[in-house]
């Protein structure tokens, strides 16, 4: 794709190349107050995603600071039938946030979070990161279920479902979504809720970015911390089977305040582990108790008695600090490939397959984690929101993480083998926020019986599949040809 003095080349919705006259681009730049880039520092920042395997270069990036900017950008993309993507935090492993050759809507200027502590509500900008939400809500001793890494984008996480340490007690992130303000493919700015456009509100709670660009989320908040009790205990991998069996027993009977995830990897050089353990295979249990820290100390004490640990760290700490604890291990810049399976119960065979997979870890940063869920998220029926996996109580992620492209094939093969080995014990469902770029075929099973309704809602709100850079839900009737048309909105000149 080569630009020249008169025009730039871009990719259209059907994948073909087209020319955009520079004069037309200049008018768009003006309409967004200059916050449009085709190169330079801001462009590079906004096109770079968490997963270094994604090397997409948009033709144009619109750095949006308002609903009007978003509306303008959608109208521009549609007028030129441009491939369009939306970037929240840019964390999705599939890299759909960045349209290669197309127009990227960068929501990072919209990171504001406003808290109404009296009403226990947060209003979160479409480009906010999880750390932004935790910081603003914890200032009032309040919180909402989020993921485990503070630099993840709230937008993508919430629209796909969202689970983390508070989920067993307080549900998924979407279970706490009260309303969302979004711009549709037609350019309509809507605020959707249980009372207003209920079908669309249903669809965005799990349906990902398929239905519009969310500029603001309204969330119900709950008292959380600010001090919580956490524990991390590392055992030698030689004891993994015994430890995982005891962990399974504990998680099956734990109070909803207590969440314990299991991690199999090579020991990082953490201060609470003796130097001789660093780099050896370990099984690590990570626990958080959301409630009285003294009660948390009692609830997590058995984790230390499962065997003879290499080391542990436990005690009360600020919830905000705990939420950032895994950031260094999950920083942007590495190559990443994931394969995930979900389980209602963890059969012995699944545990054996995980242990077998951990013996073949292809690198020092690769890991297998098993999230323990259930509790409040499972009390919502599987068709109450688009997110269908309500019966899931364990999610396993074979997280391949490495640095050199020369290792791509080895790591992918390892992750796929572990996925295959655990598949006979899994639900067959999936979580769209964890699906890689090559897993579009899993979208239908991820949504199960909700898929047909999602396609109907997609047909109603995005019949031309303008929002297709995601784990895509195609409209009920695929249009014979992609239409190029202006949206109904009035564009700013
Ligand atoms: C290190 C790491 C840890 C993670 N931990 C967890 C976890 O604990 N729990 C969990 O549930 N998930 C977790 N995830 C997965 C995470 O939920 C997804 O990667 C999610 O998509 C991230 O959101 P984002 O805004 O950063 O993504 P992006 O890559 O920016 O976007 C992902 C998709 O969402 C769409 N999108 C984003 N924002 C908007 C918006 N405002 N309006 C419309 N569409 C939008 C994009 O178009 C794209 O299709 C983790 C991911 C990483 C990389």
Short mmCIF file of N, CA and C and ligand atoms in Angstrom, two decimals, residues 50 86-93 96-97 107 126 147-149 152-157 159 162-164 209 212-214 217 261 330 338 431 433-434 469-470, ligand 1:
data_model
loop_
_atom_site.label_atom_id
_atom_site.label_comp_id
_atom_site.label_asym_id
_atom_site.label_seq_id
_atom_site.Cartn_x
_atom_site.Cartn_y
_atom_site.Cartn_z
N UNK A 50 -0.98 -4.77 23.29
CA UNK A 50 -0.31 -5.55 24.35
C UNK A 50 0.45 -6.73 23.74
N UNK A 86 -12.03 -0.36 16.81
CA UNK A 86 -12.18 0.45 18.02
C UNK A 86 -11.18 -0.05 19.05
N UNK A 87 -10.41 0.88 19.58
CA UNK A 87 -9.42 0.50 20.60
C UNK A 87 -9.83 1.02 21.98
N UNK A 88 -9.98 0.09 22.92
CA UNK A 88 -10.19 0.48 24.32
C UNK A 88 -8.81 0.61 24.94
N UNK A 89 -8.36 -0.50 25.57
CA UNK A 89 -7.02 -0.52 26.15
C UNK A 89 -6.00 -1.23 25.28
N UNK A 90 -6.45 -1.79 24.15
CA UNK A 90 -5.53 -2.48 23.23
C UNK A 90 -4.95 -3.76 23.80
N UNK A 91 -5.68 -4.40 24.72
CA UNK A 91 -5.12 -5.58 25.40
C UNK A 91 -5.55 -6.90 24.80
N UNK A 92 -6.57 -6.89 23.97
CA UNK A 92 -7.05 -8.20 23.50
C UNK A 92 -5.95 -8.91 22.74
N UNK A 93 -5.76 -10.19 23.06
CA UNK A 93 -4.66 -10.97 22.46
C UNK A 93 -4.80 -11.06 20.94
N UNK A 96 -7.66 -7.09 17.60
CA UNK A 96 -8.73 -6.50 16.80
C UNK A 96 -8.90 -5.00 17.01
N UNK A 97 -8.24 -4.45 18.00
CA UNK A 97 -8.35 -3.02 18.27
C UNK A 97 -7.78 -2.17 17.14
N UNK A 107 -9.79 5.26 21.71
CA UNK A 107 -10.57 5.85 22.80
C UNK A 107 -9.69 6.25 23.99
N UNK A 126 -15.02 5.28 27.85
CA UNK A 126 -14.87 4.11 26.98
C UNK A 126 -13.44 3.65 26.80
N UNK A 147 -10.69 -7.34 35.94
CA UNK A 147 -9.70 -8.40 35.70
C UNK A 147 -8.47 -8.24 36.57
N UNK A 148 -7.46 -9.07 36.30
CA UNK A 148 -6.31 -9.22 37.21
C UNK A 148 -5.12 -8.36 36.84
N UNK A 149 -5.26 -7.52 35.80
CA UNK A 149 -4.10 -6.75 35.34
C UNK A 149 -4.56 -5.30 35.15
N UNK A 152 -5.14 -3.48 31.62
CA UNK A 152 -6.16 -3.95 30.67
C UNK A 152 -7.22 -2.86 30.48
N UNK A 153 -7.77 -2.77 29.28
CA UNK A 153 -8.82 -1.80 29.00
C UNK A 153 -10.14 -2.23 29.62
N UNK A 154 -10.86 -1.26 30.21
CA UNK A 154 -12.17 -1.57 30.78
C UNK A 154 -13.19 -1.90 29.67
N UNK A 155 -13.09 -1.17 28.54
CA UNK A 155 -14.11 -1.30 27.48
C UNK A 155 -14.23 -2.72 26.97
N UNK A 156 -13.10 -3.27 26.52
CA UNK A 156 -13.14 -4.63 25.98
C UNK A 156 -13.49 -5.65 27.05
N UNK A 157 -12.90 -5.48 28.23
CA UNK A 157 -13.16 -6.43 29.32
C UNK A 157 -14.65 -6.48 29.65
N UNK A 159 -17.31 -5.42 27.87
CA UNK A 159 -18.21 -5.82 26.79
C UNK A 159 -18.17 -7.32 26.55
N UNK A 162 -16.10 -10.00 31.65
CA UNK A 162 -15.28 -9.45 32.72
C UNK A 162 -15.34 -10.24 34.01
N UNK A 163 -14.25 -10.96 34.33
CA UNK A 163 -14.21 -11.64 35.62
C UNK A 163 -12.86 -11.44 36.29
N UNK A 164 -12.86 -11.57 37.60
CA UNK A 164 -11.63 -11.40 38.36
C UNK A 164 -11.85 -11.82 39.80
N UNK A 209 -17.55 -5.86 21.08
CA UNK A 209 -17.71 -4.57 20.40
C UNK A 209 -18.54 -4.66 19.13
N UNK A 212 -21.63 -1.36 18.75
CA UNK A 212 -21.47 0.09 18.81
C UNK A 212 -20.22 0.45 19.58
N UNK A 213 -19.93 1.73 19.60
CA UNK A 213 -18.76 2.21 20.35
C UNK A 213 -19.26 2.79 21.67
N UNK A 214 -18.89 2.17 22.75
CA UNK A 214 -19.37 2.64 24.05
C UNK A 214 -18.45 3.77 24.52
N UNK A 217 -19.67 3.99 30.50
CA UNK A 217 -20.34 2.88 31.19
C UNK A 217 -20.79 3.36 32.56
N UNK A 261 -6.85 -18.88 42.68
CA UNK A 261 -6.47 -19.32 41.34
C UNK A 261 -5.18 -20.12 41.43
N UNK A 330 2.95 -9.45 33.35
CA UNK A 330 2.06 -9.42 32.19
C UNK A 330 2.22 -8.15 31.37
N UNK A 338 -2.73 -17.66 23.23
CA UNK A 338 -3.53 -18.28 24.29
C UNK A 338 -4.41 -19.38 23.73
N UNK A 431 -14.78 -18.03 26.03
CA UNK A 431 -14.91 -16.65 26.51
C UNK A 431 -14.29 -15.75 25.44
N UNK A 433 -13.29 -12.87 25.25
CA UNK A 433 -12.15 -12.02 25.63
C UNK A 433 -10.82 -12.79 25.64
N UNK A 434 -10.90 -14.12 25.59
CA UNK A 434 -9.68 -14.92 25.62
C UNK A 434 -9.40 -15.59 24.27
N UNK A 469 -14.32 -5.77 13.38
CA UNK A 469 -12.99 -6.05 13.95
C UNK A 469 -13.18 -6.46 15.41
N UNK A 470 -13.61 -7.71 15.58
CA UNK A 470 -13.88 -8.27 16.91
C UNK A 470 -14.11 -9.76 16.69
C1 LIG B 1 -2.66 -9.42 30.66
C2 LIG B 1 -4.12 -9.65 30.50
C3 LIG B 1 -4.89 -10.03 31.58
C4 LIG B 1 -6.25 -10.25 31.43
N1 LIG B 1 -7.00 -10.62 32.53
C5 LIG B 1 -8.33 -10.76 32.41
C6 LIG B 1 -9.12 -11.06 33.54
O1 LIG B 1 -8.62 -11.23 34.65
N2 LIG B 1 -10.46 -11.17 33.36
C7 LIG B 1 -11.04 -10.99 32.15
O2 LIG B 1 -12.27 -11.08 32.08
N3 LIG B 1 -10.32 -10.71 31.06
C8 LIG B 1 -8.98 -10.59 31.16
N4 LIG B 1 -8.23 -10.31 30.05
C9 LIG B 1 -8.88 -10.27 28.75
C10 LIG B 1 -9.47 -8.90 28.51
O3 LIG B 1 -10.76 -8.88 29.05
C11 LIG B 1 -9.56 -8.63 27.00
O4 LIG B 1 -8.26 -8.61 26.47
C12 LIG B 1 -10.27 -7.32 26.71
O5 LIG B 1 -10.64 -7.31 25.36
C13 LIG B 1 -9.38 -6.13 26.99
O6 LIG B 1 -10.04 -4.94 26.72
P1 LIG B 1 -9.31 -3.75 25.94
O7 LIG B 1 -10.23 -2.60 25.92
O8 LIG B 1 -7.95 -3.56 26.51
O9 LIG B 1 -9.18 -4.45 24.53
P2 LIG B 1 -8.99 -3.90 23.06
O10 LIG B 1 -7.95 -4.78 22.46
O11 LIG B 1 -8.81 -2.44 22.99
O12 LIG B 1 -10.38 -4.25 22.44
C14 LIG B 1 -10.90 -5.57 22.44
C15 LIG B 1 -12.23 -5.59 21.68
O13 LIG B 1 -13.18 -4.80 22.39
C16 LIG B 1 -13.65 -3.72 21.58
N5 LIG B 1 -13.78 -2.53 22.42
C17 LIG B 1 -12.92 -2.10 23.37
N6 LIG B 1 -13.41 -1.00 23.96
C18 LIG B 1 -14.57 -0.71 23.35
C19 LIG B 1 -15.55 0.31 23.52
N7 LIG B 1 -15.43 1.26 24.46
N8 LIG B 1 -16.64 0.29 22.71
C20 LIG B 1 -16.79 -0.69 21.77
N9 LIG B 1 -15.90 -1.67 21.58
C21 LIG B 1 -14.81 -1.68 22.36
C22 LIG B 1 -12.60 -3.58 20.50
O14 LIG B 1 -13.12 -3.05 19.32
C23 LIG B 1 -12.10 -4.99 20.29
O15 LIG B 1 -12.90 -5.69 19.40
C24 LIG B 1 -6.87 -10.08 30.17
C25 LIG B 1 -6.09 -9.69 29.08
C26 LIG B 1 -4.74 -9.48 29.22
C27 LIG B 1 -3.92 -9.13 28.04
#
